[in-house]
Coordinates of C-alpha atoms in Angstrom, one line a residue:
Chain A
X1 CA -17.0 23.7 48.2
X2 CA -14.7 23.3 45.2
X3 CA -16.4 22.6 41.8
X4 CA -15.3 19.7 39.8
X5 CA -14.4 20.4 36.2
X6 CA -16.6 18.3 33.8
X7 CA -14.1 17.2 31.4
X8 CA -14.7 16.2 27.6
X9 CA -15.0 13.0 26.4
X10 CA -12.8 12.4 22.7
X11 CA -15.3 10.6 20.4
X12 CA -15.0 9.9 16.8
X13 CA -17.2 11.5 14.2
X14 CA -19.0 9.1 12.0
X15 CA -22.1 10.1 9.6
X16 CA -22.9 13.0 11.6
X17 CA -22.8 11.2 15.0
X18 CA -20.2 10.8 17.6
X19 CA -19.5 7.1 18.8
X20 CA -17.0 5.7 20.6
X21 CA -14.8 3.5 18.9
X22 CA -16.4 -0.1 18.4
X23 CA -13.2 -1.7 19.7
X24 CA -13.7 0.0 23.1
X25 CA -9.8 1.0 23.2
X26 CA -8.3 4.2 23.8
X27 CA -4.8 5.7 24.2
X28 CA -3.9 8.3 26.7
X29 CA -2.6 11.7 25.3
X30 CA 0.1 12.9 27.7
X31 CA 1.6 16.7 27.8
X32 CA 5.2 17.6 28.4
X33 CA 5.1 16.8 31.8
X34 CA 3.9 13.1 31.4
X35 CA 0.4 14.2 32.7
X36 CA -2.5 12.6 30.8
X37 CA -4.8 15.4 28.9
X38 CA -7.3 13.1 27.8
X39 CA -8.2 9.9 26.7
X40 CA -8.5 9.4 22.8
X41 CA -10.4 6.8 21.1
X42 CA -8.1 4.3 19.4
X43 CA -10.0 3.6 16.2
X44 CA -10.0 0.1 14.7
X45 CA -10.5 -0.9 11.0
X46 CA -14.0 -1.7 11.6
X47 CA -14.7 2.2 12.7
X48 CA -12.9 2.8 9.4
X49 CA -15.0 0.4 7.4
X50 CA -18.2 2.3 9.0
X51 CA -16.9 5.3 8.0
X52 CA -16.5 4.9 4.4
X53 CA -19.9 3.5 4.3
X54 CA -21.3 6.6 6.0
X55 CA -19.1 8.3 3.5
X56 CA -20.4 6.7 0.5
X57 CA -23.9 7.0 1.5
X58 CA -23.5 11.0 1.9
X59 CA -21.6 11.1 -1.4
X60 CA -24.7 11.3 -3.8
X61 CA -26.6 14.3 -1.8
X62 CA -23.2 16.3 -1.2
X63 CA -22.1 15.9 -5.0
X64 CA -25.1 16.8 -6.5
X65 CA -25.5 20.0 -4.3
X66 CA -25.0 23.0 -6.2
X67 CA -21.6 24.1 -6.2
X68 CA -22.7 27.7 -4.7
X69 CA -24.4 25.8 -1.8
X70 CA -21.2 23.9 -0.9
X71 CA -19.5 27.0 -0.9
X72 CA -22.0 28.7 1.7
X73 CA -21.7 25.6 3.8
X74 CA -18.0 25.8 3.9
X75 CA -17.9 29.5 4.6
X76 CA -20.8 28.2 7.5
X77 CA -18.0 26.0 8.8
X78 CA -15.6 28.9 8.9
X79 CA -18.2 31.2 10.9
X80 CA -18.6 28.3 13.7
X81 CA -14.9 28.0 13.8
X82 CA -14.8 31.8 14.3
X83 CA -16.9 31.4 17.3
X84 CA -14.8 28.6 19.2
X85 CA -11.7 30.2 18.3
X86 CA -10.7 30.5 22.0
X87 CA -11.5 26.7 22.4
X88 CA -9.2 25.7 19.5
X89 CA -6.7 28.1 21.2
X90 CA -6.9 26.6 24.6
X91 CA -6.5 22.7 23.4
X92 CA -3.5 24.2 21.0
X93 CA -2.0 25.4 24.1
X94 CA -2.6 22.6 26.3
X95 CA -0.9 20.4 23.5
X96 CA 2.2 22.2 24.1
X97 CA 1.9 25.1 21.5
X98 CA 2.6 28.8 22.5
X99 CA -0.3 31.4 22.6
X100 CA 0.9 33.2 19.8
X101 CA 1.2 30.5 17.4
X102 CA -1.8 29.0 18.8
X103 CA -3.6 31.9 17.9
X104 CA -1.8 32.5 14.3
X105 CA -2.9 28.6 13.6
X106 CA -6.4 29.0 14.3
X107 CA -6.7 32.3 12.3
X108 CA -4.8 30.8 9.5
X109 CA -7.2 27.6 9.6
X110 CA -10.3 29.6 9.5
X111 CA -9.1 32.0 7.0
X112 CA -8.0 28.7 4.7
X113 CA -11.9 27.7 5.0
X114 CA -13.0 30.8 3.9
X115 CA -10.5 30.7 0.9
X116 CA -11.5 27.3 -0.4
X117 CA -15.3 28.0 0.4
X118 CA -14.9 30.7 -2.2
X119 CA -13.4 28.1 -4.9
X120 CA -16.4 25.8 -4.5
X121 CA -18.2 27.7 -7.4
X122 CA -15.4 28.8 -9.6
X123 CA -12.5 26.0 -10.1
X124 CA -15.0 24.5 -12.7
X125 CA -14.7 27.5 -14.7
X126 CA -11.0 27.7 -14.5
X127 CA -10.2 24.0 -15.2
X128 CA -12.9 23.3 -18.1
X129 CA -12.4 23.6 -21.0
X130 CA -14.2 23.5 -24.8
X131 CA -12.0 21.1 -27.0
X132 CA -11.3 21.8 -30.7
X133 CA -12.6 18.9 -32.3
X134 CA -12.9 18.0 -36.3
X135 CA -16.4 17.0 -36.5
X136 CA -19.7 18.9 -35.9
X137 CA -19.6 18.3 -31.9
X138 CA -19.8 20.5 -29.4
X139 CA -16.9 19.1 -27.0
X140 CA -16.1 20.0 -23.4
X141 CA -14.5 18.6 -20.6
X142 CA -15.3 19.5 -16.9
X143 CA -14.2 18.4 -13.6
X144 CA -16.5 16.1 -11.1
X145 CA -15.6 14.7 -8.0
X146 CA -14.0 11.3 -7.6
X147 CA -15.6 10.0 -4.8
X148 CA -14.6 8.8 -1.1
X149 CA -11.2 9.9 -0.2
X150 CA -9.4 8.5 2.9
X151 CA -6.7 10.7 4.2
X152 CA -3.9 10.6 7.0
X153 CA -3.0 13.8 8.8
X154 CA 0.7 14.1 9.8
X155 CA 2.3 14.7 13.0
X156 CA 3.1 18.6 12.4
X157 CA -0.2 20.3 13.4
X158 CA -3.3 19.7 15.6
X159 CA -5.8 22.2 13.3
X160 CA -4.3 23.5 10.5
X161 CA -3.2 20.2 8.9
X162 CA -6.6 18.9 9.4
X163 CA -8.5 21.8 7.9
X164 CA -5.7 21.9 5.0
X165 CA -6.7 18.2 4.0
X166 CA -10.5 18.5 4.5
X167 CA -11.5 21.8 2.9
X168 CA -10.4 21.3 -0.5
X169 CA -11.6 17.5 -0.6
X170 CA -15.1 18.8 0.1
X171 CA -14.9 21.7 -1.8
X172 CA -14.8 19.7 -4.8
X173 CA -17.8 17.6 -3.6
X174 CA -15.9 14.6 -2.3
X175 CA -16.7 13.0 1.1
X176 CA -13.9 11.8 3.4
X177 CA -12.7 9.8 6.2
X178 CA -9.6 11.2 7.8
X179 CA -7.3 10.1 10.3
X180 CA -6.7 13.0 13.0
X181 CA -2.9 13.8 13.9
X182 CA -2.0 10.9 16.5
X183 CA 0.5 13.3 18.4
X184 CA -2.1 16.4 18.3
X185 CA -5.9 14.8 18.4
X186 CA -7.6 17.2 20.1
X187 CA -8.7 19.7 17.8
X188 CA -9.8 17.3 15.1
X189 CA -12.8 16.2 17.4
X190 CA -13.6 19.7 18.4
X191 CA -13.8 20.4 14.8
X192 CA -16.2 17.6 14.3
X193 CA -18.5 19.3 16.7
X194 CA -18.0 22.3 14.5
X195 CA -18.9 20.6 11.5
X196 CA -22.0 18.8 13.2
X197 CA -23.4 22.4 13.8
X198 CA -22.7 23.9 10.4
X199 CA -25.2 22.6 7.6
X200 CA -22.6 20.0 6.5
X201 CA -24.6 16.8 6.0
X202 CA -23.6 13.9 8.2
X203 CA -21.0 11.4 6.3
X204 CA -19.4 14.1 4.4
X205 CA -16.6 14.3 6.5
X206 CA -15.9 11.6 9.1
X207 CA -13.3 12.0 11.8
X208 CA -11.2 9.0 13.2
X209 CA -8.4 9.0 16.0
X210 CA -5.9 6.2 16.3
X211 CA -2.7 5.2 14.8
X212 CA -1.7 5.4 11.3
X213 CA 0.4 2.2 11.6
X214 CA -2.9 0.4 12.3
X215 CA -5.1 1.8 9.5
X216 CA -3.0 2.8 6.8
X217 CA -3.3 -0.5 5.2
X218 CA -6.9 -0.8 5.4
X219 CA -7.1 2.6 4.0
X220 CA -5.2 1.7 1.0
X221 CA -6.7 -1.7 0.2
X222 CA -10.5 -0.7 0.8
X223 CA -12.2 -1.0 -2.6
X224 CA -15.1 1.5 -2.0
X225 CA -12.4 4.2 -1.5
X226 CA -11.7 6.2 -4.8
X227 CA -8.4 8.0 -3.5
X228 CA -6.2 8.5 -0.5
X229 CA -4.2 11.5 0.8
X230 CA -1.2 10.8 3.0
X231 CA 0.5 13.6 4.7
X232 CA 2.7 11.7 7.4
X233 CA 6.4 11.0 6.5
X234 CA 6.7 7.3 7.6
X235 CA 8.5 5.6 4.2
X236 CA 7.3 2.4 4.9
X237 CA 3.9 3.4 5.3
X238 CA 4.1 5.3 1.9
X239 CA 5.7 2.0 0.3
X240 CA 2.6 0.0 1.6
X241 CA -0.1 2.4 0.7
X242 CA 1.3 2.8 -3.0
X243 CA 1.2 -1.0 -3.2
X244 CA -2.3 -1.7 -1.6
X245 CA -4.0 1.1 -3.2
X246 CA -3.3 -0.5 -6.8
X247 CA -6.1 -3.1 -6.0
X248 CA -8.7 -0.7 -7.4
X249 CA -6.2 1.9 -8.8
X250 CA -6.7 4.5 -6.2
X251 CA -5.4 7.9 -6.6
X252 CA -2.5 8.3 -4.1
X253 CA -1.1 11.6 -3.1
X254 CA 1.6 12.3 -0.4
X255 CA 1.8 15.6 0.7
X256 CA 4.2 17.5 2.8
X257 CA 2.8 19.3 5.9
X258 CA 6.1 21.6 6.1
X259 CA 5.2 25.6 6.1
X260 CA 1.5 24.7 6.6
X261 CA 1.0 28.3 7.2
X262 CA 2.2 29.6 4.2
X263 CA -0.1 30.6 1.4
X264 CA 1.0 27.7 -0.7
X265 CA -1.2 25.4 0.9
X266 CA -3.9 27.5 -0.5
X267 CA -4.1 26.3 -4.1
X268 CA -7.0 25.2 -6.3
X269 CA -5.0 22.5 -7.7
X270 CA -5.3 20.9 -4.5
X271 CA -9.0 20.7 -5.1
X272 CA -8.2 19.3 -8.7
X273 CA -6.2 16.6 -7.4
X274 CA -9.6 14.9 -6.3
X275 CA -11.5 15.6 -9.6
X276 CA -11.6 13.4 -12.7
X277 CA -12.2 14.7 -15.9
X278 CA -15.6 14.1 -17.8
X279 CA -15.5 15.1 -21.6
X280 CA -18.7 15.2 -23.3
X281 CA -19.5 15.0 -27.2
X282 CA -22.6 16.8 -27.8
X283 CA -23.9 16.9 -31.6
X284 CA -24.6 20.1 -33.1
X285 CA -25.9 21.2 -36.6
X286 CA -25.0 24.0 -38.7
X287 CA -23.5 26.2 -35.7
X288 CA -21.9 29.2 -37.1
X289 CA -20.6 28.1 -40.6
X290 CA -20.5 24.7 -39.8
X291 CA -22.5 22.1 -42.2
X292 CA -21.9 19.0 -40.9
X293 CA -24.5 16.1 -40.5
X294 CA -25.0 13.7 -38.1
Chain B
X1 CA -70.8 -22.7 13.7
X2 CA -67.5 -20.7 14.7
X3 CA -64.4 -23.2 14.7
X4 CA -61.9 -22.2 17.5
X5 CA -58.2 -22.3 15.5
X6 CA -56.7 -20.7 18.5
X7 CA -57.3 -22.9 21.7
X8 CA -53.6 -23.2 21.8
X9 CA -52.5 -19.7 20.8
X10 CA -50.7 -18.0 23.7
X11 CA -50.6 -14.2 24.2
X12 CA -46.8 -13.1 23.0
X13 CA -45.1 -11.4 25.7
X14 CA -43.8 -8.2 23.5
X15 CA -41.0 -7.1 26.3
X16 CA -39.6 -10.6 26.4
X17 CA -39.8 -11.0 22.6
X18 CA -37.7 -7.6 22.3
X19 CA -35.1 -8.6 25.2
X20 CA -34.8 -12.0 23.3
X21 CA -33.9 -10.4 20.1
X22 CA -31.5 -7.9 21.6
X23 CA -29.5 -11.1 22.9
X24 CA -29.5 -12.8 19.1
X25 CA -27.2 -9.9 18.0
X26 CA -24.6 -10.2 20.7
X27 CA -23.1 -13.6 19.3
X28 CA -19.9 -13.8 18.3
X29 CA -19.6 -15.4 14.7
X30 CA -16.2 -15.1 13.2
X31 CA -13.9 -16.7 10.6
X32 CA -15.1 -20.3 9.8
X33 CA -18.3 -20.3 11.4
X34 CA -19.0 -16.7 10.1
X35 CA -18.0 -17.9 6.2
X36 CA -20.4 -21.3 6.7
X37 CA -23.0 -18.5 7.8
X38 CA -22.6 -16.4 5.0
X39 CA -22.8 -19.3 2.6
X40 CA -25.8 -20.8 4.1
X41 CA -27.5 -17.5 4.2
X42 CA -26.5 -17.0 0.4
X43 CA -28.1 -20.8 -0.3
X44 CA -31.4 -19.7 1.6
X45 CA -31.9 -16.4 -0.7
X46 CA -35.2 -16.3 -3.0
X47 CA -33.8 -14.1 -5.4
X48 CA -36.7 -11.9 -6.0
X49 CA -38.0 -9.6 -8.8
X50 CA -41.8 -8.2 -8.3
X51 CA -42.1 -5.2 -10.1
X52 CA -44.5 -3.7 -12.5
X53 CA -41.6 -3.2 -14.8
X54 CA -40.6 -6.8 -14.9
X55 CA -39.6 -8.0 -18.4
X56 CA -38.5 -11.4 -19.7
X57 CA -35.1 -9.8 -19.9
X58 CA -34.8 -9.0 -16.4
X59 CA -35.8 -12.1 -15.6
X60 CA -33.4 -13.8 -17.5
X61 CA -30.9 -11.8 -16.0
X62 CA -32.1 -12.4 -12.6
X63 CA -31.9 -16.2 -13.2
X64 CA -28.6 -16.2 -14.7
X65 CA -27.5 -14.4 -11.6
X66 CA -28.9 -17.2 -9.2
X67 CA -26.7 -19.7 -11.4
X68 CA -23.7 -17.5 -11.2
X69 CA -23.9 -15.7 -8.0
X70 CA -20.3 -14.6 -8.6
X71 CA -18.0 -16.6 -10.8
X72 CA -15.0 -14.8 -9.5
X73 CA -15.3 -16.3 -5.9
X74 CA -14.7 -20.0 -5.9
X75 CA -17.3 -22.6 -4.0
X76 CA -20.2 -20.5 -3.7
X77 CA -23.4 -22.2 -3.4
X78 CA -26.4 -21.0 -5.7
X79 CA -29.3 -19.3 -4.5
X80 CA -32.3 -21.5 -3.3
X81 CA -35.1 -20.1 -5.8
X82 CA -36.2 -17.1 -7.9
X83 CA -39.2 -15.7 -7.1
X84 CA -41.4 -14.1 -9.7
X85 CA -45.1 -13.0 -10.9
X86 CA -46.8 -15.7 -12.5
X87 CA -46.5 -14.6 -16.3
X88 CA -42.9 -15.0 -15.8
X89 CA -42.9 -18.6 -14.3
X90 CA -42.2 -20.1 -18.1
X91 CA -39.3 -17.6 -18.5
X92 CA -37.7 -18.5 -15.4
X93 CA -38.3 -22.3 -15.5
X94 CA -36.4 -22.4 -19.1
X95 CA -33.8 -20.1 -18.0
X96 CA -33.2 -22.3 -14.7
X97 CA -33.5 -25.5 -17.0
X98 CA -31.3 -28.3 -15.8
X99 CA -30.5 -26.9 -12.3
X100 CA -31.8 -27.5 -8.6
X101 CA -33.0 -23.6 -8.3
X102 CA -36.6 -23.7 -7.6
X103 CA -39.2 -21.2 -9.3
X104 CA -41.5 -19.6 -7.2
X105 CA -44.4 -17.4 -8.1
X106 CA -46.6 -14.8 -6.2
X107 CA -50.3 -15.8 -6.7
X108 CA -53.5 -14.5 -5.1
X109 CA -53.7 -10.9 -6.7
X110 CA -50.3 -10.3 -5.1
X111 CA -49.7 -8.1 -3.1
X112 CA -53.0 -6.8 -1.8
X113 CA -55.1 -9.8 -2.2
X114 CA -58.1 -8.0 -2.8
X115 CA -59.8 -10.2 -5.5
X116 CA -62.6 -12.5 -5.6
X117 CA -61.6 -16.2 -4.7
X118 CA -62.1 -17.8 -7.8
X119 CA -59.8 -15.4 -9.6
X120 CA -57.1 -16.3 -6.8
X121 CA -57.4 -19.9 -7.7
X122 CA -57.2 -19.1 -11.2
X123 CA -53.8 -17.3 -10.6
X124 CA -52.5 -20.2 -8.6
X125 CA -53.5 -22.8 -11.0
X126 CA -52.1 -20.7 -13.9
X127 CA -48.7 -20.6 -11.9
X128 CA -48.7 -24.3 -11.3
X129 CA -49.7 -25.2 -14.7
X130 CA -46.8 -23.0 -16.2
X131 CA -44.3 -25.0 -14.0
X132 CA -43.8 -23.1 -10.6
X133 CA -42.5 -25.3 -7.7
X134 CA -43.7 -23.3 -5.1
X135 CA -46.5 -20.9 -4.6
X136 CA -46.4 -17.2 -2.5
X137 CA -49.9 -16.5 -1.6
X138 CA -51.2 -13.6 0.5
X139 CA -54.0 -13.8 3.0
X140 CA -57.1 -11.7 3.1
X141 CA -55.6 -9.1 5.7
X142 CA -58.9 -7.4 5.6
X143 CA -61.1 -10.4 6.4
X144 CA -58.7 -11.5 9.2
X145 CA -58.5 -8.3 10.9
X146 CA -62.4 -8.2 11.1
X147 CA -62.4 -11.5 12.6
X148 CA -63.7 -13.5 9.7
X149 CA -61.2 -16.3 10.2
X150 CA -62.9 -19.2 8.7
X151 CA -62.9 -17.0 5.4
X152 CA -59.0 -16.7 5.8
X153 CA -58.8 -20.5 6.5
X154 CA -60.9 -21.9 3.7
X155 CA -59.1 -19.6 1.2
X156 CA -55.8 -21.0 2.2
X157 CA -56.9 -24.7 2.4
X158 CA -58.5 -24.3 -1.1
X159 CA -55.3 -22.7 -2.2
X160 CA -53.5 -25.5 -1.1
X161 CA -55.4 -28.0 -3.0
X162 CA -54.7 -25.9 -6.0
X163 CA -51.3 -26.1 -5.5
X164 CA -50.9 -30.1 -5.7
X165 CA -47.2 -30.8 -5.7
X166 CA -46.1 -27.4 -5.5
X167 CA -45.3 -26.2 -2.2
X168 CA -47.4 -23.3 -0.6
X169 CA -45.9 -20.2 1.0
X170 CA -48.5 -18.0 3.2
X171 CA -47.7 -14.3 3.3
X172 CA -49.3 -13.2 6.5
X173 CA -48.0 -9.5 5.5
X174 CA -47.0 -8.5 9.2
X175 CA -46.8 -5.0 8.9
X176 CA -50.5 -5.0 8.3
X177 CA -51.5 -7.0 11.2
X178 CA -50.5 -4.3 14.1
X179 CA -49.8 -6.4 16.7
X180 CA -47.4 -9.6 17.8
X181 CA -50.6 -11.4 18.7
X182 CA -52.3 -11.1 15.5
X183 CA -49.0 -12.6 14.1
X184 CA -49.2 -15.4 16.3
X185 CA -52.8 -15.8 15.4
X186 CA -52.2 -15.5 11.7
X187 CA -49.2 -17.8 11.7
X188 CA -51.5 -20.7 13.6
X189 CA -54.3 -20.4 11.3
X190 CA -52.1 -20.4 8.2
X191 CA -50.2 -23.4 9.6
X192 CA -53.4 -25.2 10.4
X193 CA -54.8 -24.6 6.9
X194 CA -52.0 -26.2 5.6
X195 CA -49.2 -23.8 4.7
X196 CA -45.7 -25.5 3.9
X197 CA -44.2 -22.5 4.7
X198 CA -45.1 -18.9 6.4
X199 CA -43.5 -15.9 5.2
X200 CA -43.6 -12.4 6.8
X201 CA -44.3 -9.8 4.2
X202 CA -44.9 -9.1 0.6
X203 CA -42.1 -6.4 0.8
X204 CA -44.4 -4.0 -0.6
X205 CA -45.6 -2.9 2.9
X206 CA -43.6 -1.2 5.6
X207 CA -42.4 -2.4 8.0
X208 CA -41.3 -5.8 6.2
X209 CA -39.4 -8.4 8.0
X210 CA -38.6 -7.7 11.5
X211 CA -37.2 -10.0 14.3
X212 CA -39.8 -10.0 16.6
X213 CA -42.5 -10.9 14.0
X214 CA -40.1 -13.5 12.7
X215 CA -39.5 -14.8 16.3
X216 CA -43.1 -15.2 16.8
X217 CA -43.7 -17.0 13.8
X218 CA -40.7 -19.4 14.5
X219 CA -42.4 -20.1 17.9
X220 CA -45.6 -21.0 16.4
X221 CA -43.8 -23.3 14.0
X222 CA -42.0 -24.8 16.9
X223 CA -45.1 -25.3 18.8
X224 CA -46.9 -26.9 15.9
X225 CA -43.6 -29.3 15.5
X226 CA -44.0 -29.9 19.1
X227 CA -47.5 -31.2 19.4
X228 CA -47.8 -32.9 15.6
X229 CA -44.1 -33.6 14.6
X230 CA -44.7 -31.9 11.5
X231 CA -42.0 -29.2 10.2
X232 CA -43.2 -26.2 8.7
X233 CA -40.9 -23.8 6.9
X234 CA -40.2 -20.2 7.4
X235 CA -39.6 -16.9 5.2
X236 CA -38.6 -13.6 6.4
X237 CA -38.8 -11.4 3.2
X238 CA -38.5 -7.7 2.6
X239 CA -35.9 -5.2 4.5
X240 CA -33.0 -7.6 4.9
X241 CA -30.3 -6.2 3.0
X242 CA -27.1 -6.8 5.1
X243 CA -25.1 -9.7 5.9
X244 CA -25.0 -8.9 9.3
X245 CA -28.9 -8.9 9.8
X246 CA -29.0 -12.1 7.7
X247 CA -26.7 -13.9 10.2
X248 CA -28.5 -12.4 13.4
X249 CA -31.8 -14.1 11.3
X250 CA -29.7 -17.5 11.5
X251 CA -28.9 -17.2 15.0
X252 CA -32.4 -17.0 15.9
X253 CA -33.3 -19.7 13.9
X254 CA -30.7 -21.9 15.0
X255 CA -31.7 -21.1 18.7
X256 CA -35.4 -21.3 18.5
X257 CA -35.9 -24.5 15.9
X258 CA -32.2 -26.0 15.9
X259 CA -30.2 -28.0 13.3
X260 CA -32.9 -29.3 11.3
X261 CA -34.5 -26.0 10.0
X262 CA -30.8 -24.7 8.8
X263 CA -31.3 -25.8 5.4
X264 CA -33.0 -24.1 2.3
X265 CA -35.7 -26.8 2.4
X266 CA -36.8 -25.0 5.6
X267 CA -35.8 -21.5 5.4
X268 CA -35.5 -18.8 3.1
X269 CA -34.4 -15.1 2.8
X270 CA -36.8 -13.1 0.1
X271 CA -34.5 -10.6 -0.5
X272 CA -32.8 -9.1 -3.7
X273 CA -29.9 -7.0 -2.4
X274 CA -28.8 -9.0 0.4
X275 CA -27.2 -11.4 -2.1
X276 CA -24.4 -8.7 -2.9
X277 CA -23.6 -7.8 0.4
X278 CA -23.2 -11.5 1.6
X279 CA -20.8 -11.6 -1.6
X280 CA -19.0 -8.4 -0.5
X281 CA -18.7 -10.3 3.2
X282 CA -17.7 -13.4 1.8
X283 CA -14.8 -11.7 -0.4
X284 CA -13.8 -9.9 2.7
X285 CA -13.1 -13.0 4.4
X286 CA -11.2 -14.9 1.6
X287 CA -8.9 -12.0 0.5
X288 CA -9.0 -9.6 3.8
X289 CA -10.1 -6.4 1.8
X290 CA -13.2 -4.6 2.5
X291 CA -15.4 -4.4 -1.0
X292 CA -17.4 -2.0 -2.9
X293 CA -20.7 -2.7 -4.5
X294 CA -18.9 -1.2 -7.7
X295 CA -17.8 -4.5 -8.4
X296 CA -21.0 -6.7 -8.2
X297 CA -23.4 -6.9 -10.8
X298 CA -26.6 -4.9 -9.9
X299 CA -29.1 -7.5 -10.8

């Protein structure tokens, strides 16, 4: 008797859980021969709202972990991805990518995760400063995470684009709600399974699948989101996002997904995009030759 | 002689209650009806601060919030009352002078209720003399649980006397009563002893208000109303922090007791963080944009 294959249900990833979309909607993902590969959840604005609540809830815990511990957890994600390499390759191939390119994309993705895991406890030193001031104060500036980041993945890749968005954002201590590529959503859901098994607290990364056209305006207007990263190429969407983001002065970044495999996408400035600089004035007395009173 | 308070007290069908509760949360309340429900819920709040660290400053701050829930949003109702310890009643009365907002005081050795009857009476009389419109008393759970119903009944009746014109809310502290049957018994006892309101919890014990205990209490009120024609109010308190849950309570209230109870004269939410969530949802309905806690005052 022939065995019936058990097909995977591709769901959302919110707050460490895998819920179906509250809207109950889905869209069929077709391959080049117009065959249905999977039914993908079509997330609604309410799923997005729930994800933001989860991300906000997780922010305090994630941002106050030691930088070193965050690095360990990102490295753990890379370890888990390595174990699932073949699954990612298979998924890329059913989405129409050649085997050699698929293998390359998965390897680059894992390496990129390791790259950013290394930066977790190092970018602060590189981007901090002790500032010269003309009073008896010890004055220093340090980067701190912005908060909840929303992101929209473009349509040029299934896995690498997503990793390139998520890794620098969480390496800096932020939490994120990301809409996976609408055209290539499969790896996003499998990556969520990786996250669920890699010591990452629930809610730090939340992955939705669905249509950018439907969600981008809500992402931009949500008052509890601090920054937005857009990796698509729709001019009208970029305009809407820029306008609506002004409501709570969200920081908006539009990033191209061209040549994603290149080293230029491995860059600590991508961590710094989602940091704010805090400057502290600390009174001192008679340090060195100083003789100030306060 | 033992008096039987429980001749008409039915046993509670726990499974039935849970099934009924599950259905209250399936009602679709949108647009104008949602807006109406949100504003009604806001209008039913007893804004509460019951902490050891309360100061006159904190009480004044809360009273200001009670009067000006959110100036940026137009046409908002005020909350129903503020709820404080007896020693802060005077401050609250002064701060709320000239408004419709009531001042409620917890009394009778809140929250444990473990003290002598004379001290509890004195506590109540003090709160009333300071100007409290409403008294929230706790029952002696220990006496209730060991079956000393006469004691609990007499105590409630004595406090009711001491209240004079002030309305009496009787806190059952359902989190300590273990079973729904006990909740029903305590409700019947409190109502017969003269409670104007019955209230679930002090907020100091977990679980605080839950939908099942509230439903049981609402049914006790309903049965009493059918028998005597007298209305008794209901106040779930503690643990209700989101607008969604508050609306579920309103649905339950409406479907159990009907329109006449849908006012802050007969129904209250004991809560502090609920107000901000309601404001965020009202803001969402008015502007179509999801709101952030950052833009609403903490207290």
